[in-house]
Short mmCIF file of C-alpha atoms in Angstrom, two decimals:
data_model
loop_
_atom_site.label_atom_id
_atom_site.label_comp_id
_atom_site.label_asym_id
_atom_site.label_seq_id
_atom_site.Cartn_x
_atom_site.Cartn_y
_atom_site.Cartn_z
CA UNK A 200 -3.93 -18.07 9.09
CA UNK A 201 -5.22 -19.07 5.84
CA UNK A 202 -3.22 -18.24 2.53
CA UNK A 203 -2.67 -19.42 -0.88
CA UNK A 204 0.10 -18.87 -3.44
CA UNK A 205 1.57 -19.59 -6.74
CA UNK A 206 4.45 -21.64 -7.08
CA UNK A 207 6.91 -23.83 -8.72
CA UNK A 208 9.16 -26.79 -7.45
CA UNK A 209 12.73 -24.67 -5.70
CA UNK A 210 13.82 -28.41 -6.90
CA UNK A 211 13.11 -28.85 -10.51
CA UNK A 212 15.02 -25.88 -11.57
CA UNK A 213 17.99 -27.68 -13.89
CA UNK A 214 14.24 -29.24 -16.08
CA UNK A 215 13.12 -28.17 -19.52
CA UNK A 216 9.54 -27.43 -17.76
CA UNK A 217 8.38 -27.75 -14.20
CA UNK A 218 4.62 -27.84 -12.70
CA UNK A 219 2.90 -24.61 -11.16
CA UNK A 220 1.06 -25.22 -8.14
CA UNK A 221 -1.14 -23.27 -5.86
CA UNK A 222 0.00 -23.97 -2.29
CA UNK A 223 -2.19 -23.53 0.57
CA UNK A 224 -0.96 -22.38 4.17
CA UNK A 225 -2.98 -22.82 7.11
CA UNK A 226 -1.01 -22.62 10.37
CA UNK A 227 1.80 -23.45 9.19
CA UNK A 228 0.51 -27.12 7.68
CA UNK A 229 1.43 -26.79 3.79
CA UNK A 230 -0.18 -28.27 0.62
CA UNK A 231 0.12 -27.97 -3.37
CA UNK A 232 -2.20 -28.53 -5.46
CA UNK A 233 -1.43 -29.02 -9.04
CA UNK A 234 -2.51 -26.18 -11.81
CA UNK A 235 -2.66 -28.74 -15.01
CA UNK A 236 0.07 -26.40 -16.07
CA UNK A 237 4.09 -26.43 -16.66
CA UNK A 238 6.51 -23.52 -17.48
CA UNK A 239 9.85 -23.12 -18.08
CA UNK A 240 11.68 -22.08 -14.61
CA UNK A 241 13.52 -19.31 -15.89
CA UNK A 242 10.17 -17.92 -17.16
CA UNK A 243 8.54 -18.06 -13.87
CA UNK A 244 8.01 -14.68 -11.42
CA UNK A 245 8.55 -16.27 -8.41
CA UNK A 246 7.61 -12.66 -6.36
CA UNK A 247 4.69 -11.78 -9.03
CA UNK A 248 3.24 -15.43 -8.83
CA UNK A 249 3.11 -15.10 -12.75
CA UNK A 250 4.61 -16.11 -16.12
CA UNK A 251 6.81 -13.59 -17.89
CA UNK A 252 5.49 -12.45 -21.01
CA UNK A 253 2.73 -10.75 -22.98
CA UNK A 254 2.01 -13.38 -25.56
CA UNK A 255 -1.51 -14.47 -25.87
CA UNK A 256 -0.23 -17.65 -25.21
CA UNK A 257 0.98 -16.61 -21.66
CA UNK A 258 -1.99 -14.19 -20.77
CA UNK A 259 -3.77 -17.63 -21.22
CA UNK A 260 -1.44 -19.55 -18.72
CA UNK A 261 -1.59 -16.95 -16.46
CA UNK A 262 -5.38 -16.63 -16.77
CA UNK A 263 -5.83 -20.34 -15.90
CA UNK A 264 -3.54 -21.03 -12.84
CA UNK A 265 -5.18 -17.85 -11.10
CA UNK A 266 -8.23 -19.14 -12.34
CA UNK A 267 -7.17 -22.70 -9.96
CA UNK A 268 -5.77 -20.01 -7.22
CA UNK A 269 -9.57 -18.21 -7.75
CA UNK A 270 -10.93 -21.49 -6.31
CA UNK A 271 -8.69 -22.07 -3.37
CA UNK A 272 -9.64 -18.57 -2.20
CA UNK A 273 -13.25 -19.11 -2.82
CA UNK A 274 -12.90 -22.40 -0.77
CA UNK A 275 -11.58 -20.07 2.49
CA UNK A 276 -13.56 -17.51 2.40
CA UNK A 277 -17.21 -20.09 2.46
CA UNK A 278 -15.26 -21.38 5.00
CA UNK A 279 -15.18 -18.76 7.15
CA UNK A 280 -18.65 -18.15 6.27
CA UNK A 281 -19.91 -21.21 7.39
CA UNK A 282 -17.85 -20.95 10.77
CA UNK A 283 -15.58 -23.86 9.27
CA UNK A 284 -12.18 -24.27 10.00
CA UNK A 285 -10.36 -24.81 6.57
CA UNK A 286 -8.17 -27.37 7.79
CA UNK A 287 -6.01 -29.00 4.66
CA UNK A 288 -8.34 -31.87 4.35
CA UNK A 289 -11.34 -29.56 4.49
CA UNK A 290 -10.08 -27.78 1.78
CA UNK A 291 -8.68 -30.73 -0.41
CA UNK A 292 -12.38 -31.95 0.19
CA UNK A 293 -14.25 -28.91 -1.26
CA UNK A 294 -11.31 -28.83 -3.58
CA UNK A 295 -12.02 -32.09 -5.63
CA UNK A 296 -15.45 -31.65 -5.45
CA UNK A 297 -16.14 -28.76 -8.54
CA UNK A 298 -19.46 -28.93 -8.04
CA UNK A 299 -20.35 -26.44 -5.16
CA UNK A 300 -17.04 -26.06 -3.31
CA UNK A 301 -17.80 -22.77 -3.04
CA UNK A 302 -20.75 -22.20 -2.42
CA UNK A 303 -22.27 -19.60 0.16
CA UNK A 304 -24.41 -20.03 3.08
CA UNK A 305 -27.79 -19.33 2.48
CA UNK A 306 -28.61 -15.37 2.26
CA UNK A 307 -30.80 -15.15 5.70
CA UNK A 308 -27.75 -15.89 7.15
CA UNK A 309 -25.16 -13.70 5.53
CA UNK A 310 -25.42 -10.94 8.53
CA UNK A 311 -25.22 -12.86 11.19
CA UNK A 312 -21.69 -14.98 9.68
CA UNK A 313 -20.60 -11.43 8.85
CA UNK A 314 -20.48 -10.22 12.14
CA UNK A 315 -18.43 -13.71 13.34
CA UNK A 316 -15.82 -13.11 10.45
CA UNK A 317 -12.97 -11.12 11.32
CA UNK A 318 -12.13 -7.90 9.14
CA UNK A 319 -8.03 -8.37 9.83
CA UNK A 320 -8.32 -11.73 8.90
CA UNK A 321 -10.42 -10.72 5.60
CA UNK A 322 -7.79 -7.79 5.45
CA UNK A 323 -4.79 -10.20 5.02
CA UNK A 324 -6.67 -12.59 2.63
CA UNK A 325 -6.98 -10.00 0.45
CA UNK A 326 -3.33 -8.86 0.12
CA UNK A 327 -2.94 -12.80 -0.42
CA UNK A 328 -5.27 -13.24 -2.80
CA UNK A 329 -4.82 -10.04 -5.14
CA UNK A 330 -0.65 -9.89 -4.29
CA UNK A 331 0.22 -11.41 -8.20
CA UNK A 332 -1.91 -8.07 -9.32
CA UNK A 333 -0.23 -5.77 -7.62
CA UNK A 334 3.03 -4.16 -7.49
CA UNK A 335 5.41 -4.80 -4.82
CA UNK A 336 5.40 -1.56 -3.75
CA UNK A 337 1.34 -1.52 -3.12
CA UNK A 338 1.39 -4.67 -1.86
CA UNK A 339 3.57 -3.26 0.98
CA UNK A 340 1.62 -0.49 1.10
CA UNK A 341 -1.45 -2.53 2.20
CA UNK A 342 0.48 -4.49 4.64
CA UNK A 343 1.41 -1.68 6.47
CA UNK A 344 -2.39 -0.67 6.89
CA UNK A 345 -3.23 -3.85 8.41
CA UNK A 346 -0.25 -3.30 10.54
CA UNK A 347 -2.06 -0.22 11.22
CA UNK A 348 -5.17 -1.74 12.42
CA UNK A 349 -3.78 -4.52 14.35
CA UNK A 350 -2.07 -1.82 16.70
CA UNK A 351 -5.54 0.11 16.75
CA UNK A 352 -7.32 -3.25 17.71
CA UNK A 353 -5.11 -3.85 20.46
CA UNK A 354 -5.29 -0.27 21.57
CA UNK A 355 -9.06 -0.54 21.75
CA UNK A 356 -9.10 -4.15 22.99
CA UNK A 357 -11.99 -4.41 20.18
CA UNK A 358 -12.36 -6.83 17.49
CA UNK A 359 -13.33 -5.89 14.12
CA UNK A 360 -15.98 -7.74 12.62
CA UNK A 361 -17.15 -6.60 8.77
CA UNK A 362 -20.12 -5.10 10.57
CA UNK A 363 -17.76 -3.05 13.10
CA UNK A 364 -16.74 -1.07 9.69
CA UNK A 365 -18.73 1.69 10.24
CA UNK A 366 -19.32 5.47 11.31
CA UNK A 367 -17.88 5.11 14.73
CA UNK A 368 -14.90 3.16 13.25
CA UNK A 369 -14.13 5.61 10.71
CA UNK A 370 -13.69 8.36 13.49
CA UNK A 371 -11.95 6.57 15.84
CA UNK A 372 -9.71 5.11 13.38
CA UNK A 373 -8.83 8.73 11.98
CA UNK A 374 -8.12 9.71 15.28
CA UNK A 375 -5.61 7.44 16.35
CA UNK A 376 -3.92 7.67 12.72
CA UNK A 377 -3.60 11.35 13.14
CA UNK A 378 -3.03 11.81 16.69
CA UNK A 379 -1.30 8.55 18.36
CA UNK A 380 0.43 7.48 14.62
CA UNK A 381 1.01 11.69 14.32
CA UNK A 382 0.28 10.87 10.72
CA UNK A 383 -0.60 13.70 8.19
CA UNK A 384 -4.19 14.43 6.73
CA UNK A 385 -2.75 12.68 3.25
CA UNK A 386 -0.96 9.82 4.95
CA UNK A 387 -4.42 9.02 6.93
CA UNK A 388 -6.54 9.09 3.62
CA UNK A 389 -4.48 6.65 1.98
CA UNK A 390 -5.08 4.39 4.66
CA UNK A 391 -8.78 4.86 4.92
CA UNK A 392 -8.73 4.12 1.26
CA UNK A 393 -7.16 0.97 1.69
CA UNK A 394 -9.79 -0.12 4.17
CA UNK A 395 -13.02 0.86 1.60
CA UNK A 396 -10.77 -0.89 -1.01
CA UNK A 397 -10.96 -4.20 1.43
CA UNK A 398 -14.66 -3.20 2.48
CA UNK A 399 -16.12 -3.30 -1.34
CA UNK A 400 -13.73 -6.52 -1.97
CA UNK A 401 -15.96 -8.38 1.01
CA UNK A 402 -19.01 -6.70 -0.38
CA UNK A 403 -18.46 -8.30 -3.92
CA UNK A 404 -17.97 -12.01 -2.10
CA UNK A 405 -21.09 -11.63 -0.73
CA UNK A 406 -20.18 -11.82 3.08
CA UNK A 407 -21.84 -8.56 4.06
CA UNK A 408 -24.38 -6.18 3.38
CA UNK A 409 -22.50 -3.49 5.05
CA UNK A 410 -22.28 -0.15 2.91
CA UNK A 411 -21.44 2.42 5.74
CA UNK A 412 -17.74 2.42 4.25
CA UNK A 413 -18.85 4.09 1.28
CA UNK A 414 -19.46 7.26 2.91
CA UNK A 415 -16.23 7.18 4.90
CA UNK A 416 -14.79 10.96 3.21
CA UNK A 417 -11.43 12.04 2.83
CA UNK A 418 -9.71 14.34 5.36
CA UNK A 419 -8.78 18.22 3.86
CA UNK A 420 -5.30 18.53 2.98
CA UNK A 421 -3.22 21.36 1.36
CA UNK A 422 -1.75 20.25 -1.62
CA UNK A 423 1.62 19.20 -1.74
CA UNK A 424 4.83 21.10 -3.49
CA UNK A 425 6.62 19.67 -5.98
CA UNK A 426 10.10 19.10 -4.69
CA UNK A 427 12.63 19.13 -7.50
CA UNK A 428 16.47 19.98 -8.74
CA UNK A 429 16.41 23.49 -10.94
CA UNK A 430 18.68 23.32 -13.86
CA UNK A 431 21.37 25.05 -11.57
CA UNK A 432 20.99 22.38 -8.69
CA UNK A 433 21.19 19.11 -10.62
CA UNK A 434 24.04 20.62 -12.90
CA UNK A 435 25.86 21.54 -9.29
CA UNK A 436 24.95 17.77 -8.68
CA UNK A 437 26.06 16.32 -12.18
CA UNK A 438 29.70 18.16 -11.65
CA UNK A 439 30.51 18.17 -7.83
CA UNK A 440 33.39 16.82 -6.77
CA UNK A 441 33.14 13.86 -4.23
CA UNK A 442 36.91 13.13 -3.69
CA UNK A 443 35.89 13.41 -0.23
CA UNK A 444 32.81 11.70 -0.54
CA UNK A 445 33.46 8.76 -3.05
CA UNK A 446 30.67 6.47 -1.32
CA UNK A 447 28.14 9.22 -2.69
CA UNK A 448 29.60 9.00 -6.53
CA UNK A 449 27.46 5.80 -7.67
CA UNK A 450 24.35 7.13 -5.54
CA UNK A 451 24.99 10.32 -7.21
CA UNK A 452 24.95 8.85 -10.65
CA UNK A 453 21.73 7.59 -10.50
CA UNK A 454 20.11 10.66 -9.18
CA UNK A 455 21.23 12.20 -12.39
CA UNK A 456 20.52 9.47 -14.44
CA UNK A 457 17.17 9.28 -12.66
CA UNK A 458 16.50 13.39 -12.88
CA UNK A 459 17.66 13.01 -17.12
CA UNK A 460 15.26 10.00 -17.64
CA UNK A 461 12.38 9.84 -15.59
CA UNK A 462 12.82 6.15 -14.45
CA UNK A 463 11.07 5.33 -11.53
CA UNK A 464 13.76 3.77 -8.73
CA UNK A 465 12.66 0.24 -9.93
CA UNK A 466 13.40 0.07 -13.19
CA UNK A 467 16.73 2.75 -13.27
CA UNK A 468 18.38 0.40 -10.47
CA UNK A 469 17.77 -2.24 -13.32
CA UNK A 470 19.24 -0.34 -16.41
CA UNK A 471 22.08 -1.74 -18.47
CA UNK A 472 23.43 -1.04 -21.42
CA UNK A 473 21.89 -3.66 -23.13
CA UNK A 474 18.80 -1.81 -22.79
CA UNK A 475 20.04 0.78 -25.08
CA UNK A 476 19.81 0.21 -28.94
CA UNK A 477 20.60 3.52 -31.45
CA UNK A 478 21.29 5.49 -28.35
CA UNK A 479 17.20 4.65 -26.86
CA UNK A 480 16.86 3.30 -23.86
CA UNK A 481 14.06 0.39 -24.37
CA UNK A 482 12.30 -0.60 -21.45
CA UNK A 483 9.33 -2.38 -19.33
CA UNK A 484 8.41 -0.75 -16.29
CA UNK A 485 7.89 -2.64 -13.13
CA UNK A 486 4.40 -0.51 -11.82
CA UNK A 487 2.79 -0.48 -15.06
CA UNK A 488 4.48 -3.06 -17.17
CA UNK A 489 4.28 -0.88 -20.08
CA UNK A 490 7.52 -0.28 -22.18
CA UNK A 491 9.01 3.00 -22.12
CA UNK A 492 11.65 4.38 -24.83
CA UNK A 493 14.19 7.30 -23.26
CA UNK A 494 16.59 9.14 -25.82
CA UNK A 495 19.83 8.91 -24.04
CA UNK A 496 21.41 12.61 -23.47
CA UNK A 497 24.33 14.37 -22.51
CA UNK A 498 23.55 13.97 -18.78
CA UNK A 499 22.35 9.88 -19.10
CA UNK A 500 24.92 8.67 -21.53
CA UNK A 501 27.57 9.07 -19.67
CA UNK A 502 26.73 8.05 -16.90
CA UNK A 503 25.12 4.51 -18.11
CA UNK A 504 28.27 3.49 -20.08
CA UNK A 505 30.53 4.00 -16.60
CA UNK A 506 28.52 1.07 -15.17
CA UNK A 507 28.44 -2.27 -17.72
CA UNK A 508 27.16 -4.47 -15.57
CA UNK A 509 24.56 -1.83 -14.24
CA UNK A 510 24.02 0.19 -11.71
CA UNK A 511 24.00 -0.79 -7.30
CA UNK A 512 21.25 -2.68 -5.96
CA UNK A 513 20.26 0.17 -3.83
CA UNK A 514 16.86 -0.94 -1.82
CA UNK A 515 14.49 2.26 -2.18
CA UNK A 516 14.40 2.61 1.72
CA UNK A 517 18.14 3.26 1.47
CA UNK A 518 18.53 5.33 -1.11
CA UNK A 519 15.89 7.67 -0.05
CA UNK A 520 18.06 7.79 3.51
CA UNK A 521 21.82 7.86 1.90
CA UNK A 522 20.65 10.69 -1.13
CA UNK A 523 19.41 13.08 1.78
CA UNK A 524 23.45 13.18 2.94
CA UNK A 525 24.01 13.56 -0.76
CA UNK A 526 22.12 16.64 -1.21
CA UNK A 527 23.33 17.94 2.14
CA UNK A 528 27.04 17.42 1.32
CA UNK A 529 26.82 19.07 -1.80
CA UNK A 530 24.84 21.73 -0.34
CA UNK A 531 21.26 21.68 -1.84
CA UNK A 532 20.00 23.64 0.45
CA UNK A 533 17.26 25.95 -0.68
CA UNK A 534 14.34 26.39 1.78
CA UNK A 535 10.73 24.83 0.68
CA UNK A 536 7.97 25.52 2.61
CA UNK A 537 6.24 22.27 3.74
CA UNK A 538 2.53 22.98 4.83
CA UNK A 539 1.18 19.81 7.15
CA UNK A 540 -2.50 19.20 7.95
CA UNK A 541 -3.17 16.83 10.77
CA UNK A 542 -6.68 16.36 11.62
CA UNK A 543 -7.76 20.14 11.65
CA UNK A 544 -3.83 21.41 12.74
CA UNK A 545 -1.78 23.48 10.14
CA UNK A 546 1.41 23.31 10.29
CA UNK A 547 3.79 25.45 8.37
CA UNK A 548 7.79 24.98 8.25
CA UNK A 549 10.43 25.46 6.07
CA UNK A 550 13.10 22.92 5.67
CA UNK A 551 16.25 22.40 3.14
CA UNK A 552 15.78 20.65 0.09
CA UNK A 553 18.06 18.09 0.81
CA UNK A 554 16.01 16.81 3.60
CA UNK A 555 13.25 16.19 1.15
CA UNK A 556 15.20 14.70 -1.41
CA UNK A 557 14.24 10.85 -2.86
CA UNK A 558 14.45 8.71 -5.42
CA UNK A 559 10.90 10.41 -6.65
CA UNK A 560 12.69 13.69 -7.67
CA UNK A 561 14.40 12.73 -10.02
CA UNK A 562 11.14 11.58 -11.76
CA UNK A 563 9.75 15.05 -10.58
CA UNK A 564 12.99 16.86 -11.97
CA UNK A 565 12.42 15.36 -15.58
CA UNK A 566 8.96 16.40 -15.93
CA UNK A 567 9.60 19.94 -14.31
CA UNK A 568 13.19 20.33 -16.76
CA UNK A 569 11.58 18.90 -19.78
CA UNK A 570 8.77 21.65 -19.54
CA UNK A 571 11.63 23.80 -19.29
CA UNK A 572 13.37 23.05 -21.59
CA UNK A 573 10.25 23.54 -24.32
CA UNK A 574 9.46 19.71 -24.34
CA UNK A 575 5.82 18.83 -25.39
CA UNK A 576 3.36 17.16 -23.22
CA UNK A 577 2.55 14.72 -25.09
CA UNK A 578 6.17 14.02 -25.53
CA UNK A 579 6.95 13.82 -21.75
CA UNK A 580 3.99 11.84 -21.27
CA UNK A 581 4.54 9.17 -23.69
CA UNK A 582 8.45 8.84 -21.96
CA UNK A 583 6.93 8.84 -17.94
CA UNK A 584 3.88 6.95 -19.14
CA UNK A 585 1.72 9.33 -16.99
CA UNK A 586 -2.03 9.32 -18.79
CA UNK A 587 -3.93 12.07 -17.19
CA UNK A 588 -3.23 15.51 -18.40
CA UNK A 589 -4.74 16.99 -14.86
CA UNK A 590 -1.35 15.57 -13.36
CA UNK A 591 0.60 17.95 -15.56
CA UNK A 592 -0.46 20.92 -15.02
CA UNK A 593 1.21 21.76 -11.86
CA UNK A 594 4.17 21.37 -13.49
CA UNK A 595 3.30 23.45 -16.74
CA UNK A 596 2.79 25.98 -13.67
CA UNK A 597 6.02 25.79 -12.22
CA UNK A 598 7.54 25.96 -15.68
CA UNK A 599 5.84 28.94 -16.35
CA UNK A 600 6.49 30.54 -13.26
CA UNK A 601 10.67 29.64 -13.70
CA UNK A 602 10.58 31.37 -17.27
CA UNK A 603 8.90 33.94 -16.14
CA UNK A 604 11.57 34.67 -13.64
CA UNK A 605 14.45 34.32 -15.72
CA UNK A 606 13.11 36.81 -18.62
CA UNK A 607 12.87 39.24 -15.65
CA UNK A 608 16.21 38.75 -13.99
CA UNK A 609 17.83 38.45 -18.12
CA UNK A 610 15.75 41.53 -19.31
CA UNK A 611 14.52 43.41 -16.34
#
C-alpha cells in the first residue's frame, strides 16, 4: 500500500534545525525525499505533519513542504491510473522529473482505468494524504469507515471499483450498516458521508466521471436530546464525597472543570495553570486551532490550582467508560428517553443518565447552565467557539423550558 508522510530525522533531535522530508511507503520499502526545508525539532508536530505556529512565516513553511507532499500524492494516484505499480524507483523517477510527473492518462481512457482502480485503496490514500488537515479525532473517524467497508467487501466477496459507487451500493451498504453493524440511522449517515466526501475527492483528481454518489440521501432520524448535568446534578457532583471512591476524585474534577468551562476533552486534559493569566484561562484548541479565553469561576478555580502539573492523561475512550461508574456511584440517575431509528425501526427506551454520560456533557452542561444562568449568546459563543446560531437554539429551548419550571414550582 502506497502512502506518504511528513517527517523529520527521530535522530537529529539534540540540532539547532533538522530537515523535513516527505517519506514514501510502499509495501513496506521506505524512502525520504527532501522538502528544501529545516525546522527546529521542538517546533515540529510530529502527529499533525506540520510546523507549530501561525506566523506568516510558518503558514509559508507549511504551505511549501505539503506543496512537495502534493506531488508525491499526485505521482500515486497517475500511477494507479496508468495501471503502474509505484515502486520506489518509479516514483523517485517521476519525482525528479517536474515536468509531467503527474500527468494523467489521456481522457478516452479515464473510465475504463476507473473501473481497474480500487475505491479502498483510493479510500486509504485519502486519509493519508489529507491526515495533516484534519483532526485526530476525524482522522479516526474515517478510518473506521474504511474499516467499515473492508468488512462489507468481504461480506459480499465484491470489489469496489470507483464505478461500483453507485445506486445499488448505496442500498446495500445502508443495509448492512444498519442491520448486520445494528448501527443507528445517524451513525449510518455519517458514514455514507464519509464515502461522498472520498467520492468528490476522486472526482476532483480526475479518475472518474462517476456522479451517482451525489444523490446518495441521508437516512430519517429523530433528533437527538441533549444530555446534560442540571444545576442540582453537577453541584451533587462538585460536592460528593468519594472517600469510598477516591479513583473517581481526579475523573471527577475534570467533569466539573469540563461542565464550568466548556473545554472540549482535548484541550481540558491539557490545562495548566500556566494557561491562566488575571484569573483567564488562555487557550488554543486542538479541533479548531482557534484560541479560546474562559473566566475562571468558583467551580474551575479550584479545581485547576489542586493539579500544578495538570490534570491525568485520560485517553477519551476511557474516560467516556470510567465517568459512566462516576455518575452511577454518585447516583445521577434521572431517566432520558433515548429515541433510536434504524433503517425504518423506532425504538424508544429510557435509560439513566449516567449511562449516557461523556466527556461531551460537560461541553453540553456549559452551554445549557450558561443560558441559565442569563449568559448571552454571543458571550457563550465567543468562549465554545461554536459559529452558527441554529446550533443554539435547542439549548435557548431547554433553558426556557427549566425557567419556566422553576417560576412554577417557586410561585405556583
Amino acid at each position: 500500500m502506497a502512502s506518504v508522510k511528513l517527517l523529520i530525522r527521530s535522530d537529529r533531535k539534540d540540532l539547532g534545525t533538522t530537515t523535513i522530508y516527505a517519506q514514501y511507503t510502499y509495501k513496506s520499502d521506505k524512502k525520504k525525499f527532501s522538502t528544501g526545508r529545516s525546522v527546529a525539532p521542538k517546533q515540529w508536530d510530529a502527529e499533525h505533519q506540520k510546523v507549530i505556529g501561525s506566523s506568516v512565516e510558518v503558514q509559508e513553511l507549511n504551505a511549501h513542504v505539503q506543496k512537495v507532499k502534493g506531488r508525491l500524492d499526485k505521482i500515486i494516484i497517475a500511477a494507479n491510473m496508468a495501471e503502474v505499480e509505484p515502486t520506489l524507483e518509479y516514483v523517485t523517477e517521476r519525482f525528479k522529473d517536474k515536468t509531467n510527473a503527474d500527468s494523467p492518462p489521456a481522457p478516452e481512457k479515464e473510465k475504463k482505468k476507473a473501473k481497474a482502480l480500487d475505491f479502498l485503496e483510493l479510500f486509504e490514500e485519502y486519509i493519508n494524504a489529507t491526515r495533516a488537515t484534519k483532526a485526530h479525532g476525524t482522522y479516526k473517524h474515517y478510518k473506521t469507515t474504511l474499516n467499515h467497508l473492508r468488512t462489507f467487501v468481504a461480506l459480499k466477496h465484491c470489489k469496489l471499483g470507483l464505478e461500483n459507487i453507485d445506486t445499488l451500493f448505496y442500498y446495500d451498504f445502508i443495509t448492512f450498516l444498519t442491520q448486520v453493524k445494528k448501527m443507528t440511522n445517524g451513525t449510518t449517515n455519517n458514514q455514507i458521508k464519509r464515502v461522498k466526501v472520498v467520492m468528490g475527492y476522486t472526482g476532483e483528481r480526475g479518475l472518474t466521471l462517476n456522479s451517482s454518489f451525489r444523490k446518495f440521501k441521508r437516512l430519517p432520524m429523530t433528533q437527538k436530546p441533549i444530555v446534560y448535568l442540571t444545576q442540582a446534578e453537577l453541584d451533587l457532583l462538585h460536592h460528593f464525597d468519594l472517600t469510598a471512591e477516591p479513583r473517581h476524585t481526579k475523573l471527577r474534577d475534570m467533569l466539573v472543570f469540563a461542565c464550568a468551562t466548556g473545554l472540549r476533552h482535548s484541550d481540558f486534559i491539557r490545562v495548566t495553570p500556566a494557561h491562566v493569566t488575571d484569573d483567564t484561562l488562555r487557550l488554543r484548541t486542538i479541533k479548531t486551532e482557534q484560541w479560546t479565553e474562559v473566566k475562571l469561576n468558583s467551580y474551575s478555580r479550584p479545581i485547576l490550582s489542586k493539579y500544578p502539573e495538570g490534570f491525568h492523561k485520560l485517553s477519551q475512550q476511557k474516560f467516556n467508560s470510567y465517568v459512566k461508574e462516576l455518575g452511577k456511584f454518585c447516583g445521577i440517575d434521572a431517566k432520558v428517553q433515548i429515541v433510536e431509528d434504524q433503517g425504518s425501526k423506532t425504538t424508544i427506551k429510557w435509560v439513566p443518565k449516567h449511562e449516557l454520560m461523556s466527556s461531551h456533557m460537560g461541553r453540553k452542561t456549559f452551554v445549557t447552565q450558561a443560558f441559565e444562568r442569563g449568559m448571552d449568546a454571543a458571550v457563550v459563543m465567543a468562549i465554545t467557539g461554536h459559529t452558527d446560531h441554529r446550533s443554539m437554539k435547542p439549548y435557548h429551548a431547554i433553558a426556557t423550558t427549566e425557567k419556566r419550571k422553576q417560576m412554577e414550582n417557586a410561585w405556583g
